[in-house]
Tab-separated table of C-alpha atoms in Angstrom:
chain	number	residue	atom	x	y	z
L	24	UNK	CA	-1.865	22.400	-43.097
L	25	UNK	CA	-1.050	23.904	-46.880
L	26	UNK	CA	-3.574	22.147	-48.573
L	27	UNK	CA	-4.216	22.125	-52.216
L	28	UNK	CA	-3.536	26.000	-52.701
L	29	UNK	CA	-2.503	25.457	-56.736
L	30	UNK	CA	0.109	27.951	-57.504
L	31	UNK	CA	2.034	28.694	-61.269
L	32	UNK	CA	5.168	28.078	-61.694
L	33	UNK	CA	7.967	30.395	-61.842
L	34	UNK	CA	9.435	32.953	-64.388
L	35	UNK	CA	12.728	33.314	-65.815
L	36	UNK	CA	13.095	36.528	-65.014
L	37	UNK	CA	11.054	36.295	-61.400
L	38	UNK	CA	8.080	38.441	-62.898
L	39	UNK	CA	6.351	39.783	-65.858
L	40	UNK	CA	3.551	43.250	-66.739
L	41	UNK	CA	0.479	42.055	-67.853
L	42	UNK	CA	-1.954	44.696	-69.701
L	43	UNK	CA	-5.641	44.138	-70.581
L	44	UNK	CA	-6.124	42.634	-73.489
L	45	UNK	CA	-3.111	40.298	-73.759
L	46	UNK	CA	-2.758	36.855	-74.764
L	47	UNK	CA	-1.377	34.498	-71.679
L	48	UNK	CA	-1.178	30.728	-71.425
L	49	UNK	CA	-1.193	28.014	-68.797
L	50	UNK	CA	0.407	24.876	-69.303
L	51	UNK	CA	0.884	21.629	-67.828
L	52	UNK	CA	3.380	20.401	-69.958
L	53	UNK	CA	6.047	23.933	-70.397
L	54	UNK	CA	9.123	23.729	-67.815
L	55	UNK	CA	8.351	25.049	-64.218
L	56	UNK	CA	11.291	27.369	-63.815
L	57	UNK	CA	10.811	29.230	-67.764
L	58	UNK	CA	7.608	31.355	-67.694
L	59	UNK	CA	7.788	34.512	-70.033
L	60	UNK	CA	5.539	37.044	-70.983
L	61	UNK	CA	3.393	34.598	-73.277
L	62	UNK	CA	3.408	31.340	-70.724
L	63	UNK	CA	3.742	29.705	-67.502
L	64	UNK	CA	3.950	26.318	-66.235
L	65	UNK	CA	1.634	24.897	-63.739
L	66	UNK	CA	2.056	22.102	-61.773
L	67	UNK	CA	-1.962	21.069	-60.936
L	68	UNK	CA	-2.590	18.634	-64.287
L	69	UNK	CA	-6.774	19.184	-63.539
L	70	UNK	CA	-6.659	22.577	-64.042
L	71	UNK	CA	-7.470	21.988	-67.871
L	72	UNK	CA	-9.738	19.099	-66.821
L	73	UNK	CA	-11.626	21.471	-64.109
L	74	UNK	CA	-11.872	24.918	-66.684
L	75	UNK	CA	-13.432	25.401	-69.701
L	76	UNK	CA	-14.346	28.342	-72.270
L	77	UNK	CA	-15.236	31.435	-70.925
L	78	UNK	CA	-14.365	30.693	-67.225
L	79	UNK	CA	-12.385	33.494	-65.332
L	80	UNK	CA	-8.782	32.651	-63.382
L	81	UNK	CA	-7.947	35.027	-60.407
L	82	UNK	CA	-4.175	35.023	-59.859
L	83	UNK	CA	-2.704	37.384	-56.794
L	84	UNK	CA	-5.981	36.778	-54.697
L	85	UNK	CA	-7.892	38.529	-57.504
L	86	UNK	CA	-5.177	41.159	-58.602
L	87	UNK	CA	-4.724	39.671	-62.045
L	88	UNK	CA	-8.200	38.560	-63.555
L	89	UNK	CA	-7.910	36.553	-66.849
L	90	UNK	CA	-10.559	34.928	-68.850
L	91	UNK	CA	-10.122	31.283	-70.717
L	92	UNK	CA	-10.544	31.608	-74.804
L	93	UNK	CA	-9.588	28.137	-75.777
L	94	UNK	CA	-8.537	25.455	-73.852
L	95	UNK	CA	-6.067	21.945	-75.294
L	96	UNK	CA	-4.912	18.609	-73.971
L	97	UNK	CA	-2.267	20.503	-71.840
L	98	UNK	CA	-2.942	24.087	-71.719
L	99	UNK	CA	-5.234	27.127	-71.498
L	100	UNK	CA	-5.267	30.063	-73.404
L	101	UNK	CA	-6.311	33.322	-71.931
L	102	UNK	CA	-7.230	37.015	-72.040
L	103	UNK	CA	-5.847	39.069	-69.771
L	104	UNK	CA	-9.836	41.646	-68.459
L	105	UNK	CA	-7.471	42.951	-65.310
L	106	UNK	CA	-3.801	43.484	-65.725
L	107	UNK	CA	-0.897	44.132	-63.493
L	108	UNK	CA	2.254	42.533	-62.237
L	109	UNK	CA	2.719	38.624	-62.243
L	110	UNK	CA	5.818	36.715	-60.107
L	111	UNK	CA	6.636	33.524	-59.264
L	112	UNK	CA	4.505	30.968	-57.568
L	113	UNK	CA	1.165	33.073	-57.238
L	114	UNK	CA	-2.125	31.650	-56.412
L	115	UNK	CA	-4.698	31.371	-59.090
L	116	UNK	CA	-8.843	30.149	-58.522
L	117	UNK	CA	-11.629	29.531	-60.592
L	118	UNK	CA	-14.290	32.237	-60.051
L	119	UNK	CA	-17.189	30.390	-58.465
L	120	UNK	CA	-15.110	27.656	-57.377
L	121	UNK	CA	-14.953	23.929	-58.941
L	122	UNK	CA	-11.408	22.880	-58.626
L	123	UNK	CA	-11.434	19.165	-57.886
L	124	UNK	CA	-8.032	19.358	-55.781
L	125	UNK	CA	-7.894	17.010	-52.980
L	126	UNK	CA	-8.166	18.773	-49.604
L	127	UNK	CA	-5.491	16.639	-47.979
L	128	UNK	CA	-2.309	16.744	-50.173
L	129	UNK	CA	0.598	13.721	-49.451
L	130	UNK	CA	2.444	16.767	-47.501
L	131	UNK	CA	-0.472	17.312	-45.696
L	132	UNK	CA	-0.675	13.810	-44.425
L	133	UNK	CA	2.866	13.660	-43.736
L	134	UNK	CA	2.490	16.799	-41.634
L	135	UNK	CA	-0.504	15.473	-39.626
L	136	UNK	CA	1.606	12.407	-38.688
L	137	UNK	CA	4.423	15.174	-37.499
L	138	UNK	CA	2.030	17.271	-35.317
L	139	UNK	CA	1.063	14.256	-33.466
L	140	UNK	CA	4.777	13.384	-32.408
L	141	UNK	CA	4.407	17.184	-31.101
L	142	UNK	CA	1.407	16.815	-29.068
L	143	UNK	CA	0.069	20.079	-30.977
L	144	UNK	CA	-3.214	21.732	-29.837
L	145	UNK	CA	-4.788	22.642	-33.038
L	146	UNK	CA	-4.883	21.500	-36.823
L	147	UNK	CA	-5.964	23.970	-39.267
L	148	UNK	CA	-7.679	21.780	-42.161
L	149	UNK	CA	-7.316	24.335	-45.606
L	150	UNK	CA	-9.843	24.537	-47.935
L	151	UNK	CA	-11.931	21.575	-47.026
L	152	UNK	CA	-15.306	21.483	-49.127
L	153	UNK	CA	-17.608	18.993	-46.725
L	154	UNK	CA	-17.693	17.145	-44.171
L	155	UNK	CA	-16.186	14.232	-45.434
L	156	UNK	CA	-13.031	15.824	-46.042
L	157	UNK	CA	-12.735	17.101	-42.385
L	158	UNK	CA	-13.533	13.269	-41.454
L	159	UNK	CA	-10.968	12.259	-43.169
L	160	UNK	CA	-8.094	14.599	-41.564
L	161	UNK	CA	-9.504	13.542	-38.157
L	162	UNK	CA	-9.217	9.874	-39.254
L	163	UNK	CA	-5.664	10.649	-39.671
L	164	UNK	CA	-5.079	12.423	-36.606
L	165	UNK	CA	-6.218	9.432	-34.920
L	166	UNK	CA	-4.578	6.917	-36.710
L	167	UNK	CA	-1.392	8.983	-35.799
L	168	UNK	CA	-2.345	9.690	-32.546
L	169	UNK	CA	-2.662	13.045	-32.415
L	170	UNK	CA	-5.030	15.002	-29.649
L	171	UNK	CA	-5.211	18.453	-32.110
L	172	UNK	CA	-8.717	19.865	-32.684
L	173	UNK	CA	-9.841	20.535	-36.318
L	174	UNK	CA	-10.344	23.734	-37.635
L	175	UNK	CA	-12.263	24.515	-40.551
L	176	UNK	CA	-10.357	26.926	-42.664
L	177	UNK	CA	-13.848	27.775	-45.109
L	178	UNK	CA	-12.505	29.113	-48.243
L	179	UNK	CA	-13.879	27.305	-50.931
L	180	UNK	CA	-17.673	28.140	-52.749
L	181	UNK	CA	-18.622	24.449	-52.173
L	182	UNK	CA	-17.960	25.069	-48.516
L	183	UNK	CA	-20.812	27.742	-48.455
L	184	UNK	CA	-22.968	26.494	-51.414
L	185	UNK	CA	-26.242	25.674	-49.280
L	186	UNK	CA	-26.848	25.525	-45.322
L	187	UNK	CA	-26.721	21.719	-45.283
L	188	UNK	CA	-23.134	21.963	-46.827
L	189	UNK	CA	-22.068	24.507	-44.300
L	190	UNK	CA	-23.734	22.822	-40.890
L	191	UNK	CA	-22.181	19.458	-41.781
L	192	UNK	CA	-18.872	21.195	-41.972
L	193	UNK	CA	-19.205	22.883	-38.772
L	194	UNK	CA	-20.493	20.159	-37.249
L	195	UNK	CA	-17.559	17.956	-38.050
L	196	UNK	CA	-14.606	20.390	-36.914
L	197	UNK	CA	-14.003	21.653	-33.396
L	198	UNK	CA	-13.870	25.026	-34.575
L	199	UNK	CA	-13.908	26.708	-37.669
L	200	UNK	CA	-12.366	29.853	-39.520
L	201	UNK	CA	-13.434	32.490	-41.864
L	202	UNK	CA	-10.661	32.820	-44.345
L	203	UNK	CA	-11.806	35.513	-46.171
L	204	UNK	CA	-8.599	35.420	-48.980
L	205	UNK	CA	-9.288	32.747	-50.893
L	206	UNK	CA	-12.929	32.412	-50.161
L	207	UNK	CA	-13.392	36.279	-51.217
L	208	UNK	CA	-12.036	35.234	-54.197
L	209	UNK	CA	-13.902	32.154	-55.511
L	210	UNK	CA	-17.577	34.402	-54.384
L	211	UNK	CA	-16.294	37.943	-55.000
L	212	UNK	CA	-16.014	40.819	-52.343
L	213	UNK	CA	-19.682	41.927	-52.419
L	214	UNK	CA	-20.475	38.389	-51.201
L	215	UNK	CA	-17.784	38.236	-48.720
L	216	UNK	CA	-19.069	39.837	-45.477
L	217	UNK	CA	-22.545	38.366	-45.791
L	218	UNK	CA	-21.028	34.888	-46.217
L	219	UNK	CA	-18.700	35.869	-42.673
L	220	UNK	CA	-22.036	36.869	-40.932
L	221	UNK	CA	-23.820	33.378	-41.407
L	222	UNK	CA	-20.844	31.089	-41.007
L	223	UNK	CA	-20.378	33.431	-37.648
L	224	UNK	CA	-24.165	32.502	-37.009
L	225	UNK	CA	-23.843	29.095	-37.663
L	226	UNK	CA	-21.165	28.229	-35.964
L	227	UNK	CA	-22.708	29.691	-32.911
L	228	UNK	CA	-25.950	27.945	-33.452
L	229	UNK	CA	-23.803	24.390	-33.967
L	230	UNK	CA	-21.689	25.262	-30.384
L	231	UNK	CA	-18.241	25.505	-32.012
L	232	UNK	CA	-15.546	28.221	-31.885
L	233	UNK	CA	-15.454	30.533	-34.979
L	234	UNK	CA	-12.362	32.883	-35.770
L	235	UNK	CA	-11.982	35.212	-38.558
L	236	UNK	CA	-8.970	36.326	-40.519
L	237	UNK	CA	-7.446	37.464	-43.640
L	238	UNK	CA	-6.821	41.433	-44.045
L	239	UNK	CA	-8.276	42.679	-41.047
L	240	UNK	CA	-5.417	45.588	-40.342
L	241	UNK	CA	-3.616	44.842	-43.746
L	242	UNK	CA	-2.662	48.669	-43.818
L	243	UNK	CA	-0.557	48.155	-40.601
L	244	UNK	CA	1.805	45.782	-42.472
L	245	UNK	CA	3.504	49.299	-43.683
L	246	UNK	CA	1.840	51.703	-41.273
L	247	UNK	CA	2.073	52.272	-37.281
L	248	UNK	CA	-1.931	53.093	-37.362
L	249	UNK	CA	-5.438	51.113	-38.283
L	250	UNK	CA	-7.043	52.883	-40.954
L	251	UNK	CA	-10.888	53.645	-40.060
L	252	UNK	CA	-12.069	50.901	-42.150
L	253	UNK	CA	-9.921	48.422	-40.619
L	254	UNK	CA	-11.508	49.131	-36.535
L	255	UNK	CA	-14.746	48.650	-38.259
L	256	UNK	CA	-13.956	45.887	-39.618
L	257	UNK	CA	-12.565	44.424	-36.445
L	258	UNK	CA	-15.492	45.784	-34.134
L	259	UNK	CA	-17.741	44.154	-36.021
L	260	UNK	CA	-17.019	40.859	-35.998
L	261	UNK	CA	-16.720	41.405	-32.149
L	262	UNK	CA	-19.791	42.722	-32.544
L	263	UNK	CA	-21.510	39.673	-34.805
L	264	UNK	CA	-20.121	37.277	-31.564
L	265	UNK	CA	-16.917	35.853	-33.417
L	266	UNK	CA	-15.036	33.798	-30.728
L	267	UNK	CA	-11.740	35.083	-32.486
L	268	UNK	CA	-10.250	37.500	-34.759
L	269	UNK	CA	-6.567	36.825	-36.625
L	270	UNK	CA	-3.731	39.063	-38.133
L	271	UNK	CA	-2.070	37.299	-40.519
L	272	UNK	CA	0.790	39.139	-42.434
L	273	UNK	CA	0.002	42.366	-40.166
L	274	UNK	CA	2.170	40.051	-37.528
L	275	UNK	CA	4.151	37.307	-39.677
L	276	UNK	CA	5.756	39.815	-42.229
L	277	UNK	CA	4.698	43.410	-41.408
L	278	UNK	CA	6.719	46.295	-40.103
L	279	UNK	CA	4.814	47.058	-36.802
L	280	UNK	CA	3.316	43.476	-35.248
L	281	UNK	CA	3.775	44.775	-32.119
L	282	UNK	CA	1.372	48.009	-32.460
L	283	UNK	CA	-0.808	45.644	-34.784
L	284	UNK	CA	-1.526	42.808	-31.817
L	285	UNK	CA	-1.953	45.714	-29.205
L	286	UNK	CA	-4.358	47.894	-31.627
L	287	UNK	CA	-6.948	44.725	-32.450
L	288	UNK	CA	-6.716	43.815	-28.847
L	289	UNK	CA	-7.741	47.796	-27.928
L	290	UNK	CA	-10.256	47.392	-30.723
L	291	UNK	CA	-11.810	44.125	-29.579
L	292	UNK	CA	-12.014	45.768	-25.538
L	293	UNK	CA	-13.716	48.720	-26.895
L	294	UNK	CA	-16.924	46.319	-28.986
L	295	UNK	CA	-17.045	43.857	-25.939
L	296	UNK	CA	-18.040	47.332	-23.884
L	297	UNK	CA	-21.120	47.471	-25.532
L	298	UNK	CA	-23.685	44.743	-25.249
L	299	UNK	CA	-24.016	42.529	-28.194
L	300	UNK	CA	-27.454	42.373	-30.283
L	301	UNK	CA	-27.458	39.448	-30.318
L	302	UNK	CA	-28.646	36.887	-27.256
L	303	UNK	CA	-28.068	33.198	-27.045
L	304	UNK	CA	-31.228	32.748	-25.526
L	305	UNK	CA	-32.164	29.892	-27.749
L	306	UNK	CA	-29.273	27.538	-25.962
L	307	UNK	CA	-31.522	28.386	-22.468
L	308	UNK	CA	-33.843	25.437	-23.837
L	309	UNK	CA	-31.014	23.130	-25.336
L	310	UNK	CA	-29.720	20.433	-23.039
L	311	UNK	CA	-25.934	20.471	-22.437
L	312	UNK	CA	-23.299	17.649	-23.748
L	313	UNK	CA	-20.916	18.934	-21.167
L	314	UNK	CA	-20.646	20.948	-17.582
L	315	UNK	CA	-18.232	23.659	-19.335
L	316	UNK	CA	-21.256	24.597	-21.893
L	317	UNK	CA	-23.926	25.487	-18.770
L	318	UNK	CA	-20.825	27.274	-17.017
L	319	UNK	CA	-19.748	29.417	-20.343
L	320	UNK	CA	-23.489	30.396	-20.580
L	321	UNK	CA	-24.347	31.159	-16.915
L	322	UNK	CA	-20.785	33.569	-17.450
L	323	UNK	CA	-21.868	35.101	-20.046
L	324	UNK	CA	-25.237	35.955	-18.607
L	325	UNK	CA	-24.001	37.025	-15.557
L	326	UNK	CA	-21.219	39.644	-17.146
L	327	UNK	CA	-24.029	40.930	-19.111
L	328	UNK	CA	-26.504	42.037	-16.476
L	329	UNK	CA	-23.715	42.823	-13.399
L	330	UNK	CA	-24.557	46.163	-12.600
């Protein structure tokens, strides 16, 4: 599902320079097809409502960082602290989070209602910031008859504000995802990987599927090869017990999805050699919902001490 990703409108002239230091406005009320160099048009009428004085935007997942001076009925007026190119229809977040965007748009709901009539598996819920709001979606699934588990796509900083936040969350989805674009983002980059570690742990501790994505071989969208970085990066989420890891543009838009799908899969055989850190011991003394659980475990116990 798209969810409330809020977006600017679009230029006349498809794209614009920014430098540091300029003056750049958002407005709710200037046409959605005639952004210049000075303005854009937005089409989220909160964002004024949900930003004040002194708050940073991040358009371009954080390639463009602008800071609000003053802020009017209709608009806010900003400095540009990082500057760079600007198109049409780019993303832009709050730093820290606090947009009060619905999680379930009317498109959304429509599209729930759609993936019933095609008996899909899975549901991917985008940026939901409690449980409530994955309560709702499955509210609508049933109500539309639809049979698709709920994933958790966390990428909002209410989503991973305190524990109690994050284990209701889990606990209401069937599985849940790391979406490390917009969530690095809203916390910043040096609280990203920390932030993947416990909702990996989490998960695991609340018995529900975890997958992470976003960037993982973003090189190979232009490149035949992994960089260094990028195997790490992989391996250790393997490594950290992730039930899944995702290529997003690597395989939608790149130039080499083929080599990209075949190097994470060579990546992920080569951390499952070695035995994990960490054991699952702790579900030894749980007692199991269903049969499949004690199976899983006893598998997983087995593979790990076969000679």
């Amino acid at each position: 599902l798209q969810g409330p990703k809020i977006r600017i409108a679009k230029f006349a002239n498809k794209r614009i320079e920014l430098k540091v230091g300029d003056r750049f406005t958002f407005s709710t009320a200037h046409p959605l097809t005639e952004g210049n160099q000075d303005i854009v048009g937005i089409d989220y009428p909160d964002l004024v409502k949900d930003c004040g004085v002194g708050d940073e935007l991040l358009l371009d997942d954080g390639r463009v960082v602008m800071r609000v001076e003053t802020a009017t009925e209709d608009a806010l007026h900003c400095s540009v602290l990082i500057g760079g190119p600007l198109s049409d229809h780019k993303g832009i977040n709050r730093r820290g989070g606090g947009l009060t965007a619905p999680a379930l748009t009317e498109k959304d709901k429509a599209d729930i209602k759609l993936a019933a009539e095609m008996d899909l598996d899975y549901l991917a819920v985008s940026f939901p910031r409690d449980a409530s709001d994955m309560q709702y979606a499955r509210r609508l699934r049933d109500e539309a008859g639809g049979k698709a588990w709920l994933v958790a796509k966390i990428e909002r900083a209410e989503a991973v504000a305190d524990d109690e936040t994050l284990d209701g969350l889990i606990a209401a989805s069937d599985a849940v995802m790391v979406a490390r674009g917009d969530l690095g983002v809203e916390i910043g980059d040096a609280e990203l990987i920390a932030i993947q570690k416990k909702i990996i742990q989490h998960a695991r501790r609340n018995n529900k599927a975890v997958i992470v994505a976003t960037q993982m071989m973003e090189s190979m969208i232009q490149n035949p090869m992994p960089t260094r970085a990028e195997v790490s990066d992989v391996a250790n989420a393997v490594l950290d017990n992730t039930d899944a890891v995702m290529l997003s543009a690597e395989s939608a838009a790149g130039a080499y999805p083929v080599e990209a799908v075949q190097a994470m899969a060579r990546i992920c055989l080569g951390a499952e050699k070695h035995p994990t850190s960490q054991k699952s011991s702790h579900r030894l003394h749980t007692r199991f919902e269903r049969c499949d659980e004690s199976i899983a475990l006893a598998a997983m116990y087995t593979a790990n001490h076969f000679p």
